Tab-separated table of C-alpha atoms in Angstrom:
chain	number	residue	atom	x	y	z
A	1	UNK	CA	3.863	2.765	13.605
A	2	UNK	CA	5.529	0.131	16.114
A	3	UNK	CA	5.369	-3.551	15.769
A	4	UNK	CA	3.174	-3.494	18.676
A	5	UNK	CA	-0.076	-5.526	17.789
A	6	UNK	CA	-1.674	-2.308	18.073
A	7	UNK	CA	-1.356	-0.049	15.360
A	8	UNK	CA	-0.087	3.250	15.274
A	9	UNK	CA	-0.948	4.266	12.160
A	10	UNK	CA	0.601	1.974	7.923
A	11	UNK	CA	-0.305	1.356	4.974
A	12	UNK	CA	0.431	0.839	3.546
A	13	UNK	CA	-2.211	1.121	3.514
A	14	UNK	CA	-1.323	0.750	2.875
A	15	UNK	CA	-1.364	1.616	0.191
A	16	UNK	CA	-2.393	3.379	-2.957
A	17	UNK	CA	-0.811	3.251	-6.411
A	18	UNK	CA	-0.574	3.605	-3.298
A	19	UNK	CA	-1.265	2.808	-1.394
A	20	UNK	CA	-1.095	2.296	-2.052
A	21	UNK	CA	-1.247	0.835	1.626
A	22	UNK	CA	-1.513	0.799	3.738
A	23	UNK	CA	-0.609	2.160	3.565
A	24	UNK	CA	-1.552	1.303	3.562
A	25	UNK	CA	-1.249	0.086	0.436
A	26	UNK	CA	-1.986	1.727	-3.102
A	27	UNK	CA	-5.474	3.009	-4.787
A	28	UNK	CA	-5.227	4.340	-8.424
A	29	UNK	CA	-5.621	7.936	-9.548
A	30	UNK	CA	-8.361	6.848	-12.246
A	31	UNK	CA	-10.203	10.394	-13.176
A	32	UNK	CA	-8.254	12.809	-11.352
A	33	UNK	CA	-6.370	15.999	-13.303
A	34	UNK	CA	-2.975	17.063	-12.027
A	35	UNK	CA	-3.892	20.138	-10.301
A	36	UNK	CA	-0.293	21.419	-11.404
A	37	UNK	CA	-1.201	21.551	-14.440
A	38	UNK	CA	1.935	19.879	-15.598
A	39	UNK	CA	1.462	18.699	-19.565
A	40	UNK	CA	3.175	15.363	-20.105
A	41	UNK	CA	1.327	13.318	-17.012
A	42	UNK	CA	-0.952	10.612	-18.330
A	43	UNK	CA	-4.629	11.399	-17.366
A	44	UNK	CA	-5.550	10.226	-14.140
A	45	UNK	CA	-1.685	10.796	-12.610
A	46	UNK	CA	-0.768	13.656	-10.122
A	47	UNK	CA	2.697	13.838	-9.390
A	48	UNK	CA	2.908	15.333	-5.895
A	49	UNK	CA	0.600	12.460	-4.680
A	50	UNK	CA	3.118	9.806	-5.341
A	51	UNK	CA	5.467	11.522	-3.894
A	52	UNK	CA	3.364	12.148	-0.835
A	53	UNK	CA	3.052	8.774	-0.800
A	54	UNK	CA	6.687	7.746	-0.803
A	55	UNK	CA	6.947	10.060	2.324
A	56	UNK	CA	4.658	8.090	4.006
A	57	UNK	CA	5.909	4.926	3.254
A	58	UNK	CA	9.417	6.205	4.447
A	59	UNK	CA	7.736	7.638	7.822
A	60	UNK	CA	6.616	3.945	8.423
A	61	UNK	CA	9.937	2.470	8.077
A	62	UNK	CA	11.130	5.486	10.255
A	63	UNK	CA	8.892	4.143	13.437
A	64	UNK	CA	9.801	0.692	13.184
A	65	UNK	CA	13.359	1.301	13.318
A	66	UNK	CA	12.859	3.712	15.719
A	67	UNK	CA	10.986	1.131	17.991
A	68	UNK	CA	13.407	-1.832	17.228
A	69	UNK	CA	16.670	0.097	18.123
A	70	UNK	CA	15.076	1.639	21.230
A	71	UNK	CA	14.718	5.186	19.699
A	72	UNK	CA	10.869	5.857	21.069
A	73	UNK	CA	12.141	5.528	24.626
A	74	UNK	CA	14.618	8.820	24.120
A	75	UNK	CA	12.909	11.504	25.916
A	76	UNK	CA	10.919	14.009	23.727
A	77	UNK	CA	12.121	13.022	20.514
A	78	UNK	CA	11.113	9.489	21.405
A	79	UNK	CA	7.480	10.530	21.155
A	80	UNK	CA	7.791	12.141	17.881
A	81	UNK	CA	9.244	8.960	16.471
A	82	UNK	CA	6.810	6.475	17.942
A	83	UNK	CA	4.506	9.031	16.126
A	84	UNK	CA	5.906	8.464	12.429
A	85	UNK	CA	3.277	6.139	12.432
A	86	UNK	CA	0.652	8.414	11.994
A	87	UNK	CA	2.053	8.251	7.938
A	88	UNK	CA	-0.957	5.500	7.780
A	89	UNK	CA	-3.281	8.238	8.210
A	90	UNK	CA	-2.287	9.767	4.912
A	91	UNK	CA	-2.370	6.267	2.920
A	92	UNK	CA	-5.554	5.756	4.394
A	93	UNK	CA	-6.480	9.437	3.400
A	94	UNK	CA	-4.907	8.903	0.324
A	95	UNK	CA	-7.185	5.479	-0.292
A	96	UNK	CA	-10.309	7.420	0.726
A	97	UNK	CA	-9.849	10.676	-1.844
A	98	UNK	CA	-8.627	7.832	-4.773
A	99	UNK	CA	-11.084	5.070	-4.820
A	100	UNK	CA	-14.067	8.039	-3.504
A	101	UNK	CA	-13.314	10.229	-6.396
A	102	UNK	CA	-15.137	8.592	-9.263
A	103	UNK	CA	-18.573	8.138	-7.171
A	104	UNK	CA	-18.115	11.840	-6.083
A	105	UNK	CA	-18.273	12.867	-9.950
A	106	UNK	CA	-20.369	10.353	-11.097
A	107	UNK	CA	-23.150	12.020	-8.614
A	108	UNK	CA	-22.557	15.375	-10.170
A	109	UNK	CA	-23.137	14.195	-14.049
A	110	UNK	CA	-19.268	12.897	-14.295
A	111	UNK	CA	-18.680	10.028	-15.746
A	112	UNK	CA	-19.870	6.210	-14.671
A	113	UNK	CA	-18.317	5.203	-11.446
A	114	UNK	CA	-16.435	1.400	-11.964
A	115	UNK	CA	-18.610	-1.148	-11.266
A	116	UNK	CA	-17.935	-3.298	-8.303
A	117	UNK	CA	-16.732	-6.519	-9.747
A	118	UNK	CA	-14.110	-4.597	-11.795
A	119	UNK	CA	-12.951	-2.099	-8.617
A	120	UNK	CA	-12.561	-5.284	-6.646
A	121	UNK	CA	-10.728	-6.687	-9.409
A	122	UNK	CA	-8.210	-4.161	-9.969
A	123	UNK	CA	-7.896	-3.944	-6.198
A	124	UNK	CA	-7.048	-7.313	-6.066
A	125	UNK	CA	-4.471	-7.307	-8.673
A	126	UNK	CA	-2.990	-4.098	-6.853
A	127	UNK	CA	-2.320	-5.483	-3.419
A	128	UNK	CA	-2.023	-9.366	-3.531
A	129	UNK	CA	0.430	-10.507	-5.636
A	130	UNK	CA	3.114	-8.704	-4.082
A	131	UNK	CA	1.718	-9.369	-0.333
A	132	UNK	CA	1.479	-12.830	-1.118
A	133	UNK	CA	5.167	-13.196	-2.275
A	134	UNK	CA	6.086	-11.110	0.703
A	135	UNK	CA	4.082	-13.375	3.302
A	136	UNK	CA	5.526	-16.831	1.852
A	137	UNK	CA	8.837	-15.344	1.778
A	138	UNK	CA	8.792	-14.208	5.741
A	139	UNK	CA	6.990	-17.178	7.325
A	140	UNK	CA	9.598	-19.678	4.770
A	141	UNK	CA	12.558	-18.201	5.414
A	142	UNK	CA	12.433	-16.314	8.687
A	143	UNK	CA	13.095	-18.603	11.676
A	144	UNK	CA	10.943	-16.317	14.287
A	145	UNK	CA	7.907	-15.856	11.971
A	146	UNK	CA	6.046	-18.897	12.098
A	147	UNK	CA	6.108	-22.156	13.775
A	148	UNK	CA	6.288	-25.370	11.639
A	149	UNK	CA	2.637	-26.239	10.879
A	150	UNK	CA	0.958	-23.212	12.114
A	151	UNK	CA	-1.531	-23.388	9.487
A	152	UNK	CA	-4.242	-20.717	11.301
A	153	UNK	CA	-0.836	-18.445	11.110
A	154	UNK	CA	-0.654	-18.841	7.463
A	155	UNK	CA	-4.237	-18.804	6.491
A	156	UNK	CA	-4.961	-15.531	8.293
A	157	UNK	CA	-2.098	-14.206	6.728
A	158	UNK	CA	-2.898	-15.350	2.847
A	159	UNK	CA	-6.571	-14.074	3.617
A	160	UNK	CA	-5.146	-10.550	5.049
A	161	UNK	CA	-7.573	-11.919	8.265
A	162	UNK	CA	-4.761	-11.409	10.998
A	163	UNK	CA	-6.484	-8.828	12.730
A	164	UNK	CA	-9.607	-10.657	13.616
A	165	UNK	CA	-7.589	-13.798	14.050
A	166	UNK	CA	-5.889	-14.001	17.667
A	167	UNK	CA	-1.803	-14.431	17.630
A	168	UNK	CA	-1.602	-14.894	13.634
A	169	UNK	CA	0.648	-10.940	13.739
A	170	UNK	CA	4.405	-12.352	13.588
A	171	UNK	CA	7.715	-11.293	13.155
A	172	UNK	CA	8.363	-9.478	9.832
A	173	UNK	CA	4.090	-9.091	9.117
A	174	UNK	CA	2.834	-7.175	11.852
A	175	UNK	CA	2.856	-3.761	9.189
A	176	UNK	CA	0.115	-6.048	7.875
A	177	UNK	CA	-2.339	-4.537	10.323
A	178	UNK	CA	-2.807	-2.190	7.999
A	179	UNK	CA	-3.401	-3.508	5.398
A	180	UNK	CA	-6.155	-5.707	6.662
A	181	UNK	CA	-7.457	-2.312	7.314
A	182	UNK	CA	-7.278	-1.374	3.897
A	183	UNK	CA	-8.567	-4.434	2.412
A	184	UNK	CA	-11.862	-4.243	4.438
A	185	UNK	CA	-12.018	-1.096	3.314
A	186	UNK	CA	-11.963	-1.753	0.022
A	187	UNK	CA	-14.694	-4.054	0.535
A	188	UNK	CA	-16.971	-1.609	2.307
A	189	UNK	CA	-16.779	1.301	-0.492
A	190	UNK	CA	-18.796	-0.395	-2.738
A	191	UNK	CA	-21.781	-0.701	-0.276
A	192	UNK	CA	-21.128	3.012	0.970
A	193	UNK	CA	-21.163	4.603	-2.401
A	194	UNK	CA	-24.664	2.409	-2.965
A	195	UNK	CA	-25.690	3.803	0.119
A	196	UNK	CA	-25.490	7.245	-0.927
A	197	UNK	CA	-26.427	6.674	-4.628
A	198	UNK	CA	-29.517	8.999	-4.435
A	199	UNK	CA	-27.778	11.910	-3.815
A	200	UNK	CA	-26.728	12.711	-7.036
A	201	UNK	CA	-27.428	16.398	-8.939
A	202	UNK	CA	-28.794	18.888	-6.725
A	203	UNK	CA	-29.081	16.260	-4.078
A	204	UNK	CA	-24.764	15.992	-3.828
A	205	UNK	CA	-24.961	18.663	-1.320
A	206	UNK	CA	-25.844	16.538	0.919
A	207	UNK	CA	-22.911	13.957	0.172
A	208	UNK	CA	-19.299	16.130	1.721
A	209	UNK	CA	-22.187	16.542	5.180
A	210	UNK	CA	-23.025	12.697	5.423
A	211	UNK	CA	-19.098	11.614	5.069
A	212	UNK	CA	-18.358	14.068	7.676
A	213	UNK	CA	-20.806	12.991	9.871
A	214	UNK	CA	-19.480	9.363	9.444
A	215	UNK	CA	-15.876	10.504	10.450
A	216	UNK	CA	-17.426	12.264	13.916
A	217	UNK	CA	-19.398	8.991	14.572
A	218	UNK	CA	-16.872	6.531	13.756
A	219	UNK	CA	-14.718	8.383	16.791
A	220	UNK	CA	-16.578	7.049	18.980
A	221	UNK	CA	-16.221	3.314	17.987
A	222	UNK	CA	-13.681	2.614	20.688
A	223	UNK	CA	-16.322	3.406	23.358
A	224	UNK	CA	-18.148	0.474	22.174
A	225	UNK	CA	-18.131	-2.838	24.299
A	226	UNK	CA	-17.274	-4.816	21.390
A	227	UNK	CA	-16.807	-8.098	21.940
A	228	UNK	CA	-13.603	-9.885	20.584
A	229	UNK	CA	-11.950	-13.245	20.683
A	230	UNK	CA	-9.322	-12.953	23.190
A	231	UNK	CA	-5.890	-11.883	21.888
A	232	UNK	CA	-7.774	-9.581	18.846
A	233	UNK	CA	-8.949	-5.928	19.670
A	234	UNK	CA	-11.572	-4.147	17.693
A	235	UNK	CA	-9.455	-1.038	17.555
A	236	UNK	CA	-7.494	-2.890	14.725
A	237	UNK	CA	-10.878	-3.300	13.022
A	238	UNK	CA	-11.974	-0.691	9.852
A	239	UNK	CA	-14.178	1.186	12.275
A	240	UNK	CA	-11.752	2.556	14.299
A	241	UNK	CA	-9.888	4.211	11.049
A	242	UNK	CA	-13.178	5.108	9.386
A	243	UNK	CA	-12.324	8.863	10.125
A	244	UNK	CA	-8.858	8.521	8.395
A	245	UNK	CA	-10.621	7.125	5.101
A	246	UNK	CA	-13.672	9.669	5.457
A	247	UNK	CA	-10.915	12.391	5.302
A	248	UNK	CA	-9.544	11.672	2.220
A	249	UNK	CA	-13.390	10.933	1.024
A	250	UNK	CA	-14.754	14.393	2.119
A	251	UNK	CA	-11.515	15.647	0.185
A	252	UNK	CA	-13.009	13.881	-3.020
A	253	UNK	CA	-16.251	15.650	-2.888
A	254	UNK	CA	-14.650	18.986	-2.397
A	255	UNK	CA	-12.148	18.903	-5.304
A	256	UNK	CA	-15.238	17.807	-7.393
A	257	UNK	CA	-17.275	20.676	-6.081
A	258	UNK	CA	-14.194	23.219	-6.615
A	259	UNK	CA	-13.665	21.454	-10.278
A	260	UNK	CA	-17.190	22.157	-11.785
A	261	UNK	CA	-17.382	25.551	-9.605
A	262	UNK	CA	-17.917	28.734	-12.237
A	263	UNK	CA	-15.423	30.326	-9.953
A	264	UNK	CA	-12.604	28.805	-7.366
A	265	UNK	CA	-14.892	28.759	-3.769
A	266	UNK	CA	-13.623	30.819	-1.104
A	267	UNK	CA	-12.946	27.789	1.412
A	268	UNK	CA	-10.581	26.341	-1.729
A	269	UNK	CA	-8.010	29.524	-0.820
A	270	UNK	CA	-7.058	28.213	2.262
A	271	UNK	CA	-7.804	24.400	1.782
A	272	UNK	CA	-5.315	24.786	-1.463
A	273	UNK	CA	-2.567	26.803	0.762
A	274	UNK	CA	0.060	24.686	1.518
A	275	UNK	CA	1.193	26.706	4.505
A	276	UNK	CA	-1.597	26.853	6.776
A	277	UNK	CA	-2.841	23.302	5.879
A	278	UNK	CA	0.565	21.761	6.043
A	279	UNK	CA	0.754	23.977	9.847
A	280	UNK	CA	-2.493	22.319	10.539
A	281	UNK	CA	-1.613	18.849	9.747
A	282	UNK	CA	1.973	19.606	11.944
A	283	UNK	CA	0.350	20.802	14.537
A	284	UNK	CA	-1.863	17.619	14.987
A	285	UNK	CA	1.057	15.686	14.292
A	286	UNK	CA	3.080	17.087	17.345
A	287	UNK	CA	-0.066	17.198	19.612
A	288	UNK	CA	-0.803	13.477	18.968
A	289	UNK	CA	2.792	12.680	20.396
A	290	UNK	CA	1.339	13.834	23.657
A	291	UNK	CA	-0.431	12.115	26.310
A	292	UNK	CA	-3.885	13.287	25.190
A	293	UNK	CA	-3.501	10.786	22.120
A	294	UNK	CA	-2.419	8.113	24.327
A	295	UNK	CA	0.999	6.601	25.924
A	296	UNK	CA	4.009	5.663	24.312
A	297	UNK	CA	5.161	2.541	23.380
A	298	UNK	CA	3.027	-0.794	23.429
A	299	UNK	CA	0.755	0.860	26.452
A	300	UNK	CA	-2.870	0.592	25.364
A	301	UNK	CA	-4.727	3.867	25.039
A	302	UNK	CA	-8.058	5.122	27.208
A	303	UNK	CA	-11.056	5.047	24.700
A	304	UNK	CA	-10.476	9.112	24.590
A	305	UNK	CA	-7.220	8.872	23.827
A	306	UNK	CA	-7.709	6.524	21.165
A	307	UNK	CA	-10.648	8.914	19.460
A	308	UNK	CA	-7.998	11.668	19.643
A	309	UNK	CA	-5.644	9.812	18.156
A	310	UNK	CA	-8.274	9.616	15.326
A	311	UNK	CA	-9.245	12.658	15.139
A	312	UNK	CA	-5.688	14.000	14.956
A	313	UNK	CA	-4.665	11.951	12.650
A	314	UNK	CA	-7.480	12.754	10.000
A	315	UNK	CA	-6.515	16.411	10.533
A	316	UNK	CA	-2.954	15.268	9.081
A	317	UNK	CA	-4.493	13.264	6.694
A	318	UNK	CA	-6.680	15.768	5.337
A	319	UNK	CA	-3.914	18.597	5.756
A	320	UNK	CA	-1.356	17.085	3.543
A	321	UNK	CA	-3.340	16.093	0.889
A	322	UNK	CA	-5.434	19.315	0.418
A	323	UNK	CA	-3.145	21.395	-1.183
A	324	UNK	CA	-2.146	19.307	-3.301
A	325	UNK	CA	-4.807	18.588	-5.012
A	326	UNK	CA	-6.966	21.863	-4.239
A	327	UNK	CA	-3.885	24.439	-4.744
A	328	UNK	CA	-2.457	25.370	-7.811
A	329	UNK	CA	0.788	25.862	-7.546
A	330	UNK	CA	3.640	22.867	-9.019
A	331	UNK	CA	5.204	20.890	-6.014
A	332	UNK	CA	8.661	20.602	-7.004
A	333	UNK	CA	10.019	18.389	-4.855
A	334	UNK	CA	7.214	16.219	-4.263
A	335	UNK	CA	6.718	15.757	-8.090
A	336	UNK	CA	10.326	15.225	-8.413
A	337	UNK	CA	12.429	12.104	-10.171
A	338	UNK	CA	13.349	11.081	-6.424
A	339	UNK	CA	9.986	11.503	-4.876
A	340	UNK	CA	8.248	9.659	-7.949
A	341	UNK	CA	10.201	6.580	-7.833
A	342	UNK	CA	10.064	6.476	-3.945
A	343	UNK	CA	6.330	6.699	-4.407
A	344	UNK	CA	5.806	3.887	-7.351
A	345	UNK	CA	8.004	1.557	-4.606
A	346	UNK	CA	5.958	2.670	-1.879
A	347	UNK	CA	3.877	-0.277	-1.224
A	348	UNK	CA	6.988	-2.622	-1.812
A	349	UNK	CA	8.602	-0.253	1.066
A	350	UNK	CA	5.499	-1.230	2.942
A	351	UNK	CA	5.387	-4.700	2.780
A	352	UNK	CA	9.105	-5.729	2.719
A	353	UNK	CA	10.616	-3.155	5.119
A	354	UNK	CA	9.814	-4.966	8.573
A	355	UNK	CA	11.328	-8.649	7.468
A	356	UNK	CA	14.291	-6.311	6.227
A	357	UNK	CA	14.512	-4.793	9.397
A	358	UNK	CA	14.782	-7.908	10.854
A	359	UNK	CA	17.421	-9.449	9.381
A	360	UNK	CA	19.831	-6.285	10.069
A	361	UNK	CA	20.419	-7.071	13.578
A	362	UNK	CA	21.813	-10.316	12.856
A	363	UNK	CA	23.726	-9.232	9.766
A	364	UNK	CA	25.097	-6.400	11.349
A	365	UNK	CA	25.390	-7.386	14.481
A	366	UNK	CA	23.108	-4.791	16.388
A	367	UNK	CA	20.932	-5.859	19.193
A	368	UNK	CA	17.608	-4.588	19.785
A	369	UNK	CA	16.511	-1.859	21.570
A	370	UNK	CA	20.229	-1.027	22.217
A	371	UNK	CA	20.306	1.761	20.093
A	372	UNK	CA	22.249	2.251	16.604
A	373	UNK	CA	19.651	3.793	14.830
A	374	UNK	CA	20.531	5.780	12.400
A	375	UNK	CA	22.415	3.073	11.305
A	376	UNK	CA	19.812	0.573	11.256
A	377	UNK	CA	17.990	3.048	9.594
A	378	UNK	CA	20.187	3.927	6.547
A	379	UNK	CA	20.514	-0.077	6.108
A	380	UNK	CA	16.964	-0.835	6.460
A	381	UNK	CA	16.227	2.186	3.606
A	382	UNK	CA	19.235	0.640	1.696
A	383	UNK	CA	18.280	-2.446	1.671
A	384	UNK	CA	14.015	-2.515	0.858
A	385	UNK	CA	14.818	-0.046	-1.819
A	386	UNK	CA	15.875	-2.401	-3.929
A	387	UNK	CA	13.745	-5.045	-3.008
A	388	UNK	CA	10.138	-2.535	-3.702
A	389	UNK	CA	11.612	-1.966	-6.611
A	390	UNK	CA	11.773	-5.468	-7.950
A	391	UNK	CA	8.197	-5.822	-6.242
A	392	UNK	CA	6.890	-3.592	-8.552
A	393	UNK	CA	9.029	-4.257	-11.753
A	394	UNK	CA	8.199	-7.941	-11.409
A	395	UNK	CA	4.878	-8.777	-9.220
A	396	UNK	CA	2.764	-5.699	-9.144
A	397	UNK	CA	2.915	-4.098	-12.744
A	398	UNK	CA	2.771	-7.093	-14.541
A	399	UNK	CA	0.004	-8.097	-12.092
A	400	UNK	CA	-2.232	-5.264	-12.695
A	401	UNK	CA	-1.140	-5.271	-16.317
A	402	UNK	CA	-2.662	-8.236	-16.942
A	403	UNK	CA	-5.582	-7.461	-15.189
A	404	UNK	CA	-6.362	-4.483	-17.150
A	405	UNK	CA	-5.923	-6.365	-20.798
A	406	UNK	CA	-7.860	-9.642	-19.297
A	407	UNK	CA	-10.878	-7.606	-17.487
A	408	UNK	CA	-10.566	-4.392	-18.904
């Protein structure tokens, strides 16, 4: 992802627990088995999904620098960079299979699927704190975020509203695109999961057809004349990234399908094979750092190019994630010491990275767009490490801690 108003890809999701969260931001594994098989991991934890998620985070951090220093205008390799924002596909994915997988087994005699008040609860508690801290920190204490009294800056910010709010995306927030994203998103579940609340027992069939049907509809959002206040564009809006959430969705509904299976389903030996899947989701990768997902840089792409761009980048979505939660071998390196801590800090990676960024020209004395980027990198990483990890020892657990013992 650039800073570019329009996104590239975040989230942060952002953002599962992301992220989120984009993400990209970070949903929680509630009711989901370690495929692994791994004995130790509290219920509800798989290991190779945080650290799929720390990978993400890390590719966001990789476009921005790669953007600030100039990087995405190196020939060839440019392209592939500017394209390390497709790593808010997979915390979108991510958010989709996480916060889809309860309603997938509750229609299939699981157990009770949250009710909404305590999902948006929890959800709350996961993202806000932290994003709050972050967003009074940047527009407080960095000179190009904010001008004095902007209030419609800082509201839109607070409200995660910036993307329907024109000129409120500002130095050291514009990741927050994403996140945006993801909260609407989180708001929207709720009334999908009603939607489909009939198909439940022998009726679920119908359930992995209807999400995918949503993803090959939603690609054709950005052929819509929407009309938006000047300065906002609707393909910031949830749905434009519909088929990025719907991915990780239709992934719920298969692993629940494969779970209470008699016998593994043929179409789970190749979903669960890391090697083709991961060769999908690298092929898509590559191809949408070509022209037929749009142009480089802060260029605006043809409604097409846009839908490709969507299309490609639920492909990686879905590609990554499958095997690990459909295949059953152990991910070593993925459900590593390394890759698990990167992934708890992942949405403090998220949300602090770009106002870190920021600061390391003028520390360092590096001038944008004038290269220095592995350098700016390795201080940028250096530096937010630290910083998500004090977001989450200080802000987010205790946040969602004392959620859980004041809400249940």
């Amino acid at each position: 992802m650039t800073t570019t108003v329009t996104p590239q890809a975040d989230p942060v999701s952002a953002l599962s627990t992301i992220p989120v969260p984009v993400g990209a931001a970070t949903p929680d594994t509630t009711g989901f088995r370690d495929p692994s098989g791994e004995s130790g991991a509290p219920r509800g934890f798989v290991a190779a999904l945080e650290g799929m998620r720390g990978l993400a985070a890390l590719g966001v951090v990789i476009t921005h620098v790669a953007f600030e220093t100039g990087a995405t205008g190196t020939p060839v390799l440019g392209r592939i960079w500017d394209r390390f924002g497709m790593a808010v596909a997979v915390f979108f994915a991510l958010s989709g299979f996480l916060l889809w997988r309860p309603h997938a087994a509750a229609a299939r005699g699981g157990d009770t699927a949250p009710g909404a008040r305590r999902y948006l609860l929890h959800r709350a508690a996961r993202i806000l704190p932290a994003y709050w801290v972050v967003v009074c920190a940047v527009l407080i204490l960095l000179p190009t975020a904010v001008h004095p009294g902007s209030v419609k800056l800082w509201l839109a910010n607070l409200a995660l509203l910036q993307v329907y709010v024109p000129l409120t995306l500002t130095d050291g927030l514009t990741q927050m695109w994403s996140l945006s994203v993801e909260a609407a998103f989180y708001l929207v579940l709720p009334v999908l999961a009603l939607a489909l609340r009939r198909l439940r027992g022998p009726a679920a069939r119908w359930r992995a057809p209807i999400l995918l049907t949503l993803a090959l509809v939603s690609l054709i959002w950005n052929f819509l004349p929407v009309p938006t206040p000047a300065g906002t564009y609707a393909d910031n809006w949830l749905p434009a990234y519909l088929p990025w959430f719907a991915a990780g969705m239709l992934l719920a509904e298969l692993v629940d399908i494969a779970h209470r299976a008699t016998e593994p389903p043929r179409w789970q030996r190749l979903l669960g094979n890391r090697w083709p899947m991961w060769a999908a989701a690298s092929t898509a990768f590559l191809l949408s750092a070509t022209v037929i997902a749009g142009p480089p840089g802060l260029q605006r792409a043809a409604p097409g190019q846009y839908a490709t761009k969507m299309a490609l980048g639920a492909v990686v979505g879905f590609g990554l994630l499958a095997p690990l939660v459909l295949g059953t071998g152990r991910h070593r390196w993925l459900g590593g010491r390394i890759a698990a801590a990167v992934g708890r800090w992942s949405y403090g990676i998220f949300i602090w990275h770009l106002a870190v960024l920021t600061m390391m020209f003028p520390m360092f004395g590096f001038l944008p767009f004038s290269g220095g980027f592995l350098h700016v990198l390795a201080l940028t990483v250096c530096f937010t490490l630290p910083l998500a990890a004090v977001s989450y020892a200080l802000v987010e657990e205790p946040a969602r801690r004392w959620v859980r013992r004041r809400f249940g």
